Structure formats: structure tokens, C-alpha cells
Short mmCIF file of C-alpha atoms and ligand atoms in Angstrom, two decimals:
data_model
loop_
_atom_site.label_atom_id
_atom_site.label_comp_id
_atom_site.label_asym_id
_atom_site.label_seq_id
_atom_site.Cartn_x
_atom_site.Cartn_y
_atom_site.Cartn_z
CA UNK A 1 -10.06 51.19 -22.88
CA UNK A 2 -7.43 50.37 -25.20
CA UNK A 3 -5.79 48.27 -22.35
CA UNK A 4 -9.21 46.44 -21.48
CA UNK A 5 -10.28 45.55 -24.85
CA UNK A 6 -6.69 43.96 -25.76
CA UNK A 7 -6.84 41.33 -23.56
CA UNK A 8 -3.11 42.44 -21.88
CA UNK A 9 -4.02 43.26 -18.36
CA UNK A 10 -0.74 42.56 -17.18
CA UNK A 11 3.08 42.07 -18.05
CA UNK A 12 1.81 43.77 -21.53
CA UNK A 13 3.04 46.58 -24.11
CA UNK A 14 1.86 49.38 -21.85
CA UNK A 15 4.26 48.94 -18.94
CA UNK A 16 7.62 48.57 -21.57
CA UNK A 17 6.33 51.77 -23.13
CA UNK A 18 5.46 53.77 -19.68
CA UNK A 19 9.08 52.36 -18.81
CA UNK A 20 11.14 53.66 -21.76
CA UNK A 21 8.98 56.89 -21.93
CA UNK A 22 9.87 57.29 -18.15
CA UNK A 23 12.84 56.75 -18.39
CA UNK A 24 13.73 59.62 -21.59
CA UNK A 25 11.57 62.19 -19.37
CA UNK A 26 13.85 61.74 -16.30
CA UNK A 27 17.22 61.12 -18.61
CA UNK A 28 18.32 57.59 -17.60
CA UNK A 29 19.12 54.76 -19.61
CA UNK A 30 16.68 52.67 -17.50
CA UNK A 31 13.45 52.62 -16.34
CA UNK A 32 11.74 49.93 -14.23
CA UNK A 33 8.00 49.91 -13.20
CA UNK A 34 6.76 48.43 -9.94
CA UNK A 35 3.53 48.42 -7.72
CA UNK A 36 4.38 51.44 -5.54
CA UNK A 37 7.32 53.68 -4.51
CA UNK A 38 7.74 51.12 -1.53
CA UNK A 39 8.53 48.35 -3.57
CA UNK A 40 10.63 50.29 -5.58
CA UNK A 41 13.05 51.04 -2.80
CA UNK A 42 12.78 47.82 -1.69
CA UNK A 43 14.79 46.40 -4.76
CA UNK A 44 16.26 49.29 -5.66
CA UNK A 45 18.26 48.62 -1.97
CA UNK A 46 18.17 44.91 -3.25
CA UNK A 47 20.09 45.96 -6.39
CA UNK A 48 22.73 47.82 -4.57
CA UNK A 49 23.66 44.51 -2.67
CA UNK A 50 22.60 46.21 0.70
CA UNK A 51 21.97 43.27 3.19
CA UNK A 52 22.26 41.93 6.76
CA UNK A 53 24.79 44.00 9.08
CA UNK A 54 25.42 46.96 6.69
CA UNK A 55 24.67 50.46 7.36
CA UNK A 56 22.76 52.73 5.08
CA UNK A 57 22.97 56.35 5.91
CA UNK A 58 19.66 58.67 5.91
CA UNK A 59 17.21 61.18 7.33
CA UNK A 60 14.71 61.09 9.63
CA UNK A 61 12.32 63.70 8.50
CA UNK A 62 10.49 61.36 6.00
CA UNK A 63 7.84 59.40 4.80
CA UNK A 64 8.45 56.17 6.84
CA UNK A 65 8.51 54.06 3.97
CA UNK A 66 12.19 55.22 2.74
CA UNK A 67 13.56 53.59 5.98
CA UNK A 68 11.42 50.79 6.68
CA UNK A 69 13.27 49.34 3.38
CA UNK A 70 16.61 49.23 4.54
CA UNK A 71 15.04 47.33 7.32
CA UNK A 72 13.30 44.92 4.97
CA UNK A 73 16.97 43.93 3.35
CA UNK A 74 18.13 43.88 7.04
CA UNK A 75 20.67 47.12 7.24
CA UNK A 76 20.26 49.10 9.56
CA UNK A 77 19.15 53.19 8.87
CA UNK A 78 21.36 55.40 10.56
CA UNK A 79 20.07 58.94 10.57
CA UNK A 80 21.56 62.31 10.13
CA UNK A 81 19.83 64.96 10.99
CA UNK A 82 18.50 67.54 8.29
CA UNK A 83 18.58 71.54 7.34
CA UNK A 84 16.69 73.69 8.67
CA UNK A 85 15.51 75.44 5.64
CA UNK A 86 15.10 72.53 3.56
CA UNK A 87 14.33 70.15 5.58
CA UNK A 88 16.47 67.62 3.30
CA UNK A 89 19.36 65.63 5.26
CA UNK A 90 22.19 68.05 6.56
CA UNK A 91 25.55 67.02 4.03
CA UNK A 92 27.34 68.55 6.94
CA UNK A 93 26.37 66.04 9.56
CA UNK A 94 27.03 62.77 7.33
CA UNK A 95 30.81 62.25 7.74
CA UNK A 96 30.72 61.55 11.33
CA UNK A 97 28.22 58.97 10.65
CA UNK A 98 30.05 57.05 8.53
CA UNK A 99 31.56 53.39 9.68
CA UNK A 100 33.06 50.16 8.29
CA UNK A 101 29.61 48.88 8.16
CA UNK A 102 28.33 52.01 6.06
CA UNK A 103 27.25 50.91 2.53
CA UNK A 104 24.81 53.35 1.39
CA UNK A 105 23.31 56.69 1.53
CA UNK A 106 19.47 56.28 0.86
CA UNK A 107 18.80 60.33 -0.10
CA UNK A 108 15.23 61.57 0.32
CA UNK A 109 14.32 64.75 -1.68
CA UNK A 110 11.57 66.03 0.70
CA UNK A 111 8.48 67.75 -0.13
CA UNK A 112 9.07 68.33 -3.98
CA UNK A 113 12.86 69.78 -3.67
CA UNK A 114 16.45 68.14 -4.10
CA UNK A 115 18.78 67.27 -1.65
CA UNK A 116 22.15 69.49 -1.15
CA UNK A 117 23.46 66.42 -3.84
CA UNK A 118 27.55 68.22 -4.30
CA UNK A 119 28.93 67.73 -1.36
CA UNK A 120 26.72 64.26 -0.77
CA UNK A 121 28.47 62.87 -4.26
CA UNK A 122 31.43 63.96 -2.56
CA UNK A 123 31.11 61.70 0.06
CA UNK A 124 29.74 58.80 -1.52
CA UNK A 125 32.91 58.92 -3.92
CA UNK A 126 35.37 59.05 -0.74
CA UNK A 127 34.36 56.58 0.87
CA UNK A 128 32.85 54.47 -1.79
CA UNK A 129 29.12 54.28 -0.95
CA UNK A 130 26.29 54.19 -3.44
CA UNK A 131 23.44 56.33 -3.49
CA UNK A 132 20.03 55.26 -3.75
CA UNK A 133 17.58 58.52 -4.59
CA UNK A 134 14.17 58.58 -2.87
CA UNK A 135 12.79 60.73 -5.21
CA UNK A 136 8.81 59.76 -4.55
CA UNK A 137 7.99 63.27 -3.81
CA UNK A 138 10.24 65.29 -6.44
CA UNK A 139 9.72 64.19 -9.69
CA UNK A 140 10.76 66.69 -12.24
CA UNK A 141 12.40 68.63 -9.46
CA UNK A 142 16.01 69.77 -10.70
CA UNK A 143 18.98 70.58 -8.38
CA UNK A 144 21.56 72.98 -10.10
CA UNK A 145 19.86 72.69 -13.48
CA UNK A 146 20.04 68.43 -13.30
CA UNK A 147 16.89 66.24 -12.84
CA UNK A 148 16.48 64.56 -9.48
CA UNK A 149 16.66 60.63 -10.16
CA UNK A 150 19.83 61.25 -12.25
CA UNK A 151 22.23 61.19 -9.23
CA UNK A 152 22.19 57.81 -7.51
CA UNK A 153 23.04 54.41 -9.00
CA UNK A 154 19.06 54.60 -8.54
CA UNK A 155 16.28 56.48 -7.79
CA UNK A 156 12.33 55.91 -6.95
CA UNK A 157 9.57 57.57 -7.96
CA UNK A 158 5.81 56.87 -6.71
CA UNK A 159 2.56 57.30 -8.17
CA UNK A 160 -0.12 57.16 -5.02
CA UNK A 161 -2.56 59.73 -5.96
CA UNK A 162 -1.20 62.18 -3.60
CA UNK A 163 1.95 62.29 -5.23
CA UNK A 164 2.46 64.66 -8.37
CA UNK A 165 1.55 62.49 -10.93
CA UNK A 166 -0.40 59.32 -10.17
CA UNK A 167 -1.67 55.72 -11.55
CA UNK A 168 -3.53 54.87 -8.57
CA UNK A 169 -0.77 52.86 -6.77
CA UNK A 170 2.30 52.84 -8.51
CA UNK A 171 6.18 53.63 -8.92
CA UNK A 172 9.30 53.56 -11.14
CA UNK A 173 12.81 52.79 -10.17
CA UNK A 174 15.35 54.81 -12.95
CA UNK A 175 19.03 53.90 -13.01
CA UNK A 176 22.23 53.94 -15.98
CA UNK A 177 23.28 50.77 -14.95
CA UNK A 178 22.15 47.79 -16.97
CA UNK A 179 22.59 45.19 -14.35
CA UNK A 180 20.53 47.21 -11.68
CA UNK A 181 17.74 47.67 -14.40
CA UNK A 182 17.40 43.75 -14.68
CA UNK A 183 18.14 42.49 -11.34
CA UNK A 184 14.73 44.89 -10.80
CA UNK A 185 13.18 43.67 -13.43
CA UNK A 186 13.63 40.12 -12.03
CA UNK A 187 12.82 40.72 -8.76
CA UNK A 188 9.55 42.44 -9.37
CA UNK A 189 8.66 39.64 -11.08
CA UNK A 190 9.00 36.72 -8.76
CA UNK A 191 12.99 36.26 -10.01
CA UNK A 192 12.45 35.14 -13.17
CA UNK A 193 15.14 35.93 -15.64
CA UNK A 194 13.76 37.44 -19.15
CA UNK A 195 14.98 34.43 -20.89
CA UNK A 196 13.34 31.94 -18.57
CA UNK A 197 10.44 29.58 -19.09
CA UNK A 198 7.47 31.13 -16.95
CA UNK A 199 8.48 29.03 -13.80
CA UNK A 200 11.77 29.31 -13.83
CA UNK A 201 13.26 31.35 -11.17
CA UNK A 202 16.78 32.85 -10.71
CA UNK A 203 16.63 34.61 -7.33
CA UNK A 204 14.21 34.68 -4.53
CA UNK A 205 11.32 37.35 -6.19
CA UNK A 206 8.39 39.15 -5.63
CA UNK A 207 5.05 40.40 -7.06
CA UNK A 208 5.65 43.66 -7.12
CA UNK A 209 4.59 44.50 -10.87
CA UNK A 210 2.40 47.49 -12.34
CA UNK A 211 -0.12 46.17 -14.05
CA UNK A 212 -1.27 47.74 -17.40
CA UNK A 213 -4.26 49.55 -16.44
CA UNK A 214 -1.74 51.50 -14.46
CA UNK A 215 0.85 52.02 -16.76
CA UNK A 216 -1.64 52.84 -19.50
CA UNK A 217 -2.72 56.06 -16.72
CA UNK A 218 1.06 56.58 -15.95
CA UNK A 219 1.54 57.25 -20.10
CA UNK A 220 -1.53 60.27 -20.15
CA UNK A 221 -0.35 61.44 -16.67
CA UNK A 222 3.23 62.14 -17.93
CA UNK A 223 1.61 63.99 -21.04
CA UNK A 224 0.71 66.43 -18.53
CA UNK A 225 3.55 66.32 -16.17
CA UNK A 226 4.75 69.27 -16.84
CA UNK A 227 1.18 71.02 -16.41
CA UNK A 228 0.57 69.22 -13.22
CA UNK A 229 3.55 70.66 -12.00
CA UNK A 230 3.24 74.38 -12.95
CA UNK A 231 -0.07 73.92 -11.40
CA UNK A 232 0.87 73.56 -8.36
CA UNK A 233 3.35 75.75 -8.45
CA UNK A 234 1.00 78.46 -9.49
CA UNK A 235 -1.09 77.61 -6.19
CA UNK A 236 2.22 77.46 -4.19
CA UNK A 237 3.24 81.02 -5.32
CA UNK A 238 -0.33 82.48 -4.05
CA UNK A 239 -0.12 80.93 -0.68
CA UNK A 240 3.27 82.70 -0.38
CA UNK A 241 2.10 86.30 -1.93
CA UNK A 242 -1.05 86.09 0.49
CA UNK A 243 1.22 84.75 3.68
CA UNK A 244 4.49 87.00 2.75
CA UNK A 245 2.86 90.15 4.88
CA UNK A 246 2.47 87.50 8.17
CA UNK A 247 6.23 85.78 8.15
CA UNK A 248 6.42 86.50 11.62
CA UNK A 249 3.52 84.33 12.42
CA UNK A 250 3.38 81.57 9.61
CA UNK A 251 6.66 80.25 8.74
CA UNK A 252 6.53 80.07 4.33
CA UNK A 253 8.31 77.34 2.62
CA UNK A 254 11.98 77.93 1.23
CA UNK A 255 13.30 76.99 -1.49
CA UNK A 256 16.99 77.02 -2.49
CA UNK A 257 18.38 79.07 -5.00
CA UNK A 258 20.36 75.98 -6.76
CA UNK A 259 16.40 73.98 -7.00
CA UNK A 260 13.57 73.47 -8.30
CA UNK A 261 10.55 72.75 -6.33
CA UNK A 262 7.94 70.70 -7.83
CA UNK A 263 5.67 70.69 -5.07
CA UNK A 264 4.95 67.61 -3.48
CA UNK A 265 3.14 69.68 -0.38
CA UNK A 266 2.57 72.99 0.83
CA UNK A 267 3.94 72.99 4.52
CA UNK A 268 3.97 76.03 6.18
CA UNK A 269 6.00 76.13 10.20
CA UNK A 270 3.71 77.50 12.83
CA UNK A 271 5.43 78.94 15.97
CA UNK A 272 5.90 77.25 18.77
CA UNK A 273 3.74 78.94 21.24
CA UNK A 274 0.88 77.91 18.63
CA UNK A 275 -0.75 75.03 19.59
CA UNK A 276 -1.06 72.85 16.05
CA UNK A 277 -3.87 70.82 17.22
CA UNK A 278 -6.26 73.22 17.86
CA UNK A 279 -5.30 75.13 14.60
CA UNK A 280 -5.68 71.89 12.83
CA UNK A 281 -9.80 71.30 14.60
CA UNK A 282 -10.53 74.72 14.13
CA UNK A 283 -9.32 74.53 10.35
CA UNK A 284 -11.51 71.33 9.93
CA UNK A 285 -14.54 73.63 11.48
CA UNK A 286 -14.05 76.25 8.52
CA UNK A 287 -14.15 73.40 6.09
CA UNK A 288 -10.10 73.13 5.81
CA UNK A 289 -8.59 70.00 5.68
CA UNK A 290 -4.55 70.36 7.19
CA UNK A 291 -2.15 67.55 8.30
CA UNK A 292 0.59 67.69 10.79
CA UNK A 293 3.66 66.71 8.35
CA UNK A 294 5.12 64.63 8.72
CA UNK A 295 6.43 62.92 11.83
CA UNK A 296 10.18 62.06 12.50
CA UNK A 297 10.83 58.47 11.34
CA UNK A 298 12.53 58.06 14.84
CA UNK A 299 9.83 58.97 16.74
CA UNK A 300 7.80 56.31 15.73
CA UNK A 301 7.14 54.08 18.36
CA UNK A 302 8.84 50.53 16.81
CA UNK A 303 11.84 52.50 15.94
CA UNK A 304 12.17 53.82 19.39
CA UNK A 305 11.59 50.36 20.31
CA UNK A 306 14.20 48.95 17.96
CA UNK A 307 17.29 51.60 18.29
CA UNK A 308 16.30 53.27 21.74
CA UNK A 309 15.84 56.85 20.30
CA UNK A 310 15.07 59.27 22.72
CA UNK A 311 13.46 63.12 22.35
CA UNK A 312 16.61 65.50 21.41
CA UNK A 313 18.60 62.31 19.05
CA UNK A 314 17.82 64.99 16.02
CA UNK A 315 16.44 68.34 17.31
CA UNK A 316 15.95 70.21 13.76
CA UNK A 317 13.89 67.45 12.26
CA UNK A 318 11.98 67.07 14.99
CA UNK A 319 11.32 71.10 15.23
CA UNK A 320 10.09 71.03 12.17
CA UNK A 321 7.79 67.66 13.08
CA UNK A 322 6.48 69.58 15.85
CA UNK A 323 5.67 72.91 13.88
CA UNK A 324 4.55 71.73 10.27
CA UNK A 325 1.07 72.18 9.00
CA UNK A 326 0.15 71.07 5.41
CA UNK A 327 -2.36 73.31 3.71
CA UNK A 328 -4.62 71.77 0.78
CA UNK A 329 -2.52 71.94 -2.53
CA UNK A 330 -4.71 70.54 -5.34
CA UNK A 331 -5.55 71.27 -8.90
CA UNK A 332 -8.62 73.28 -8.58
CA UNK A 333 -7.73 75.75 -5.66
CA UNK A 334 -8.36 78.95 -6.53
CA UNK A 335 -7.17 82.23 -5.87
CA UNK A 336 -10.00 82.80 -3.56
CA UNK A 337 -9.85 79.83 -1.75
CA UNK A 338 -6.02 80.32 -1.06
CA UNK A 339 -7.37 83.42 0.23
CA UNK A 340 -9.80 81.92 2.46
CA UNK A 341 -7.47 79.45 3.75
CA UNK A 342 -4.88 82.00 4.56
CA UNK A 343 -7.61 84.27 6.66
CA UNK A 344 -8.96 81.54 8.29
CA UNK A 345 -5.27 80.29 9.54
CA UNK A 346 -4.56 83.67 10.33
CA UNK A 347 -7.72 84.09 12.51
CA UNK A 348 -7.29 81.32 13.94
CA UNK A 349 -3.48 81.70 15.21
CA UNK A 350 -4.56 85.14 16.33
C1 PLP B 401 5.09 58.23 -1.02
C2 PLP B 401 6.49 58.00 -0.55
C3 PLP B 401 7.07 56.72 -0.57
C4 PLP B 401 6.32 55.46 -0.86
O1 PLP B 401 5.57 55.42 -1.97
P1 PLP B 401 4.29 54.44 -2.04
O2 PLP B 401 3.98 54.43 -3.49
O3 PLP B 401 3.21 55.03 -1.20
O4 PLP B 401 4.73 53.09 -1.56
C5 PLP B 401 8.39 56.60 -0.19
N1 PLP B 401 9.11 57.66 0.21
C6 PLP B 401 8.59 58.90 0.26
C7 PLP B 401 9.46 60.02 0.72
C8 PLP B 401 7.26 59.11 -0.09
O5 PLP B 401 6.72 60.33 0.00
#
């Protein structure tokens, strides 16, 4: 209300104060807001000077937005394939990849918990590459004590209203560096510079600003982070206690000892002679909604089409393509529906 009755809809007080208080929750120096997490990668790759011809290393078990942007600044993703337990890219596999071309690894924290980030700075530091964090569905998460969104010369968060937090559409690039804090500014903002007459432009822009109505739910969202996020994890911890007795069938999430999970989903790995779909009607029957979750990014058809990937390019991710089954996480669930949800499952796989 405040927003509406101040006249400010956009580029107002709201955002630079949803920016800076951003920005002290994760601990960067920087915080920049933008339209949605996609955007945010977009010129957070931008920033890092990633362009035409280079390589930018990543996984393929993710949300297809995080490489769809290094196609938009015309790189080209190169995909390592991830840990079994995590599901986060495999630090193991990443060396090999690396080529003259290779400018960038674009890390994805998947499904609420950091990436194996040691031996990944490691890398980036011997061979010079930046990191860019994809940290849309991880806020808060920490890895060895540290916040995700601290490691990279940048990092992305997004606030679509599955995510953890939420301001309809939404999401925040964080960074240290000054220069990579206003080149995003900038280029959110159709490339004007901050001291510029309103149609003056510096580089080659876009719209892709919050607007205040947003930030102004981004500010009382991240009053309750913290809730949110214990919320979930509450919910989290009683789909494990009711499906700990049944590991052979349903597959629980892990977690490793080194992170913290913040939840993003619940995904749970069926076994292979179950067949998903049917679990997934029969769910919908008993009044449970479940998503497979998520596809391998090179398994989409247009990146087949593009690169020539083929069934067996990166086995583990897409194992755990084939066998993942999201279970409703929401604030609300209660014990007894967790309860339900687990029977029914159980029933149903029997
Ligand atoms: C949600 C998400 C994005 C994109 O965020 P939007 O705000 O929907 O554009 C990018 N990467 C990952 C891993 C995500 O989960």
C-alpha cells in the first residue's frame, strides 16, 4: 500500500532498499534486482565478459534456464556430469572438460543445497575461470558454514513463487565487485549509465527491472526468510522419519555433511523397475500432486538438436531424471498429510 499510494511504481526507494537489505542478508557488497532469476543470469554472464565462441562449463541436471543463458550471450554450455548423491555437478569430472575456449564455470546449487565449491575454486583459480553461482534454488543454503552466493564473482537468486522466498516474478544478482554491480545495473535498465540523462545509453540494454510492488514483497518476504526456511525443513525432516523404514523402495534425499539444505524441493528416487508415470496418475487420483524432476538439460529436444547429444552423454544425471518424483513441499503440510502422502506412495509402488 505504501508503494501504491506514493506514486513510485517503478525505479523507486523500494528496489535500492530490497537491494542493500539483500545484499547484508547474503554478505556481499552488492546487490542488484532484476525481473526474474533468468534475467539475472543473463547479465550476470554479460558482466563476466562471456560472449561468442567461449566455453562456459556446467551441469546438465537443471532448471533449463541456467544454460539457455550462456546461449543467449552466444557461449556455448559444456556439461559435466553430476554426483550421484547430490545431484550437483561432479568437481571430479570438470578438468577434462576444460579448453582454450573455456571461460566460465556457471555452478548450479540444485534443489536447495551447495555445490562441492573447494575443489571447484580450485579449478577456477588454475586455470583462471570465473564463476558465476546459480543459486535460484538455494538461498540461505550454506556450504562448510559460508552462504551460497558468496563464492562466484556472482551469483543469482529468483523469486517465482515456487522458489523459497518469492515477489511474484523476480530475482537478485549479488557480487563484491563494484564494476559487475553497475554494468548490471545498466543493463537491466536499457544501458543507461546512473549519471545519464534518461535517454542516454552506454551499452546495448534491457528491461529487465523489478518493479516496486515487487521489491516492496521481496522486503516482508526476507523478514521471514529464515521462517520460510525452517518450515520447510520441518516438513522435509517428516517425509524422511515417515520414509526412513522403506529406503529400499523410495530413495530419501541426501544431504552432505559440509551443507545446508534449504529446501528448494522434496525429490525422492523411485527404483527403476517402478514405473513413474503411473505412480505419478495414481498419486493425482488420491488427490497428490507430484512432478517428474527435473529433466536433463541435454535431453531436451533443441539441445539435442543443437550439440547432437545422444542417451548415455551423462548417465548419472540422467538416472536421476528418469527416477525423481517431487512430493508437495509447502507451508501448510501437516504431519498428517506427510503421512498420507507417504502411504499412498507406498501403496501405490507396492
Ligand atoms: C527458477 C530457476 C531459474 C530461473 O528463475 P526464473 O525467476 O524463473 O527466471 C534459474 N535456474 C534455476 C536452477 C532455477 O531453479
Amino acid at each position: 500500500m505504501e508503494v501504491l499510494n506514493s506514486g513510485y511504481l517503478s525505479i523507486g526507494p523500494k528496489i535500492k532498499k530490497f537491494e542493500k537489505k539483500f545484499a547484508e542478508k547474503i554478505g556481499t557488497k552488492y546487490a542488484c534486482a532484476v525481473s526474474s532469476g533468468t534475467a539475472g543470469l543473463h547479465l550476470a554472464l554479460l558482466a563476466a565478459g562471456i560472449k561468442d565462441g567461449d566455453e562456459v562449463i556446467t551441469t546438465p541436471f537443471s532448471f533449463v534456464a541456467s544454460s539457455n543463458t550462456i546461449l543467449y550471450v552466444g557461449a556455448k554450455p559444456v556439461f559435466v556430469d553430476v554426483d550421484p548423491l547430490t545431484f550437483n555437478i561432479n568437481p571430479g569430472k570438470i578438468e577434462k572438460k576444460i579448453t582454450r575456449k573455456t571461460k566460465a564455470i556457471l555452478v548450479v546449487h540444485i534443489f536447495g543445497q551447495a555445490a562441492d565449491m573447494s575443489p571447484i575454486l580450485r579449478l577456477a583459480k588454475k586455470y583462471h575461470l570465473k564463476i558465476v553461482e546459480d543459486a535460484c534454488e538455494a538461498i540461505y543454503a550454506t556450504y562448510k558454514k559460508r552462504r551460497v552466493g558468496t563464492f562466484g564473482e556472482s551469483a543469482v537468486f529468483a523469486f517465482y513463487p515456487n522458489k523459497q522466498m518469492t515477489t511474484g516474478e523476480g530475482g537478485m544478482i549479488t557480487t563484491n565487485k563494484k564494476s559487475v554491480y553497475e554494468i548490471c545495473s545498466s543493463l537491466k535498465n536499457q544501458g543507461r549509465a546512473p549519471d545519464m540523462q534518461w535517454l542516454d545509453h552506454k551499452y546495448l540494454g534491457y528491461n529487465y527491472r523489478m518493479d516496486e510492488m515487487s521489491a516492496a514483497l521481496g522486503l516482508a518476504q526476507l523478514e521471514k526468510l529464515k521462517f520460510l526456511i525452517k518450515e520447510r525443513a520441518k516438513i522435509a525432516a517428516l517425509y524422511d522419519k515417515h520414509l526412513k523404514p522403506f529406503k529400499n523402495k523410495v530413495n530419501t534425499p541426501y544431504t552432505a555433511t559440509h551443507n545446508t539444505n534449504t529446501w528448494y524441493i522434496y525429490s525422492v528416487l523411485l527404483n527403476k523397475a517402478v514405473k513413474r508415470n503411473t505412480v505419478i496418475k495414481k498419486l493425482a487420483e488420491a488427490g497428490i500432486a507430484s512432478k517428474p524432476y527435473l529433466p536433463s538439460i541435454h535431453s531436451i529436444n533443441f539441445y539435442k538438436d543443437l550439440f547432437g547429444y545422444k542417451k548415455g552423454d551423462f548417465p548419472v544425471s540422467e538416472d536421476i531424471s528418469a527416477r525423481s518424483l517431487a512430493l508437495p513441499l509447502y507451508i501448510g503440510l501437516k504431519e498428517k498429510d506427510v503421512k498420507y502422502i507417504v502411504d499412498s506412495l507406498l501403496s501405490i509402488i507396492k
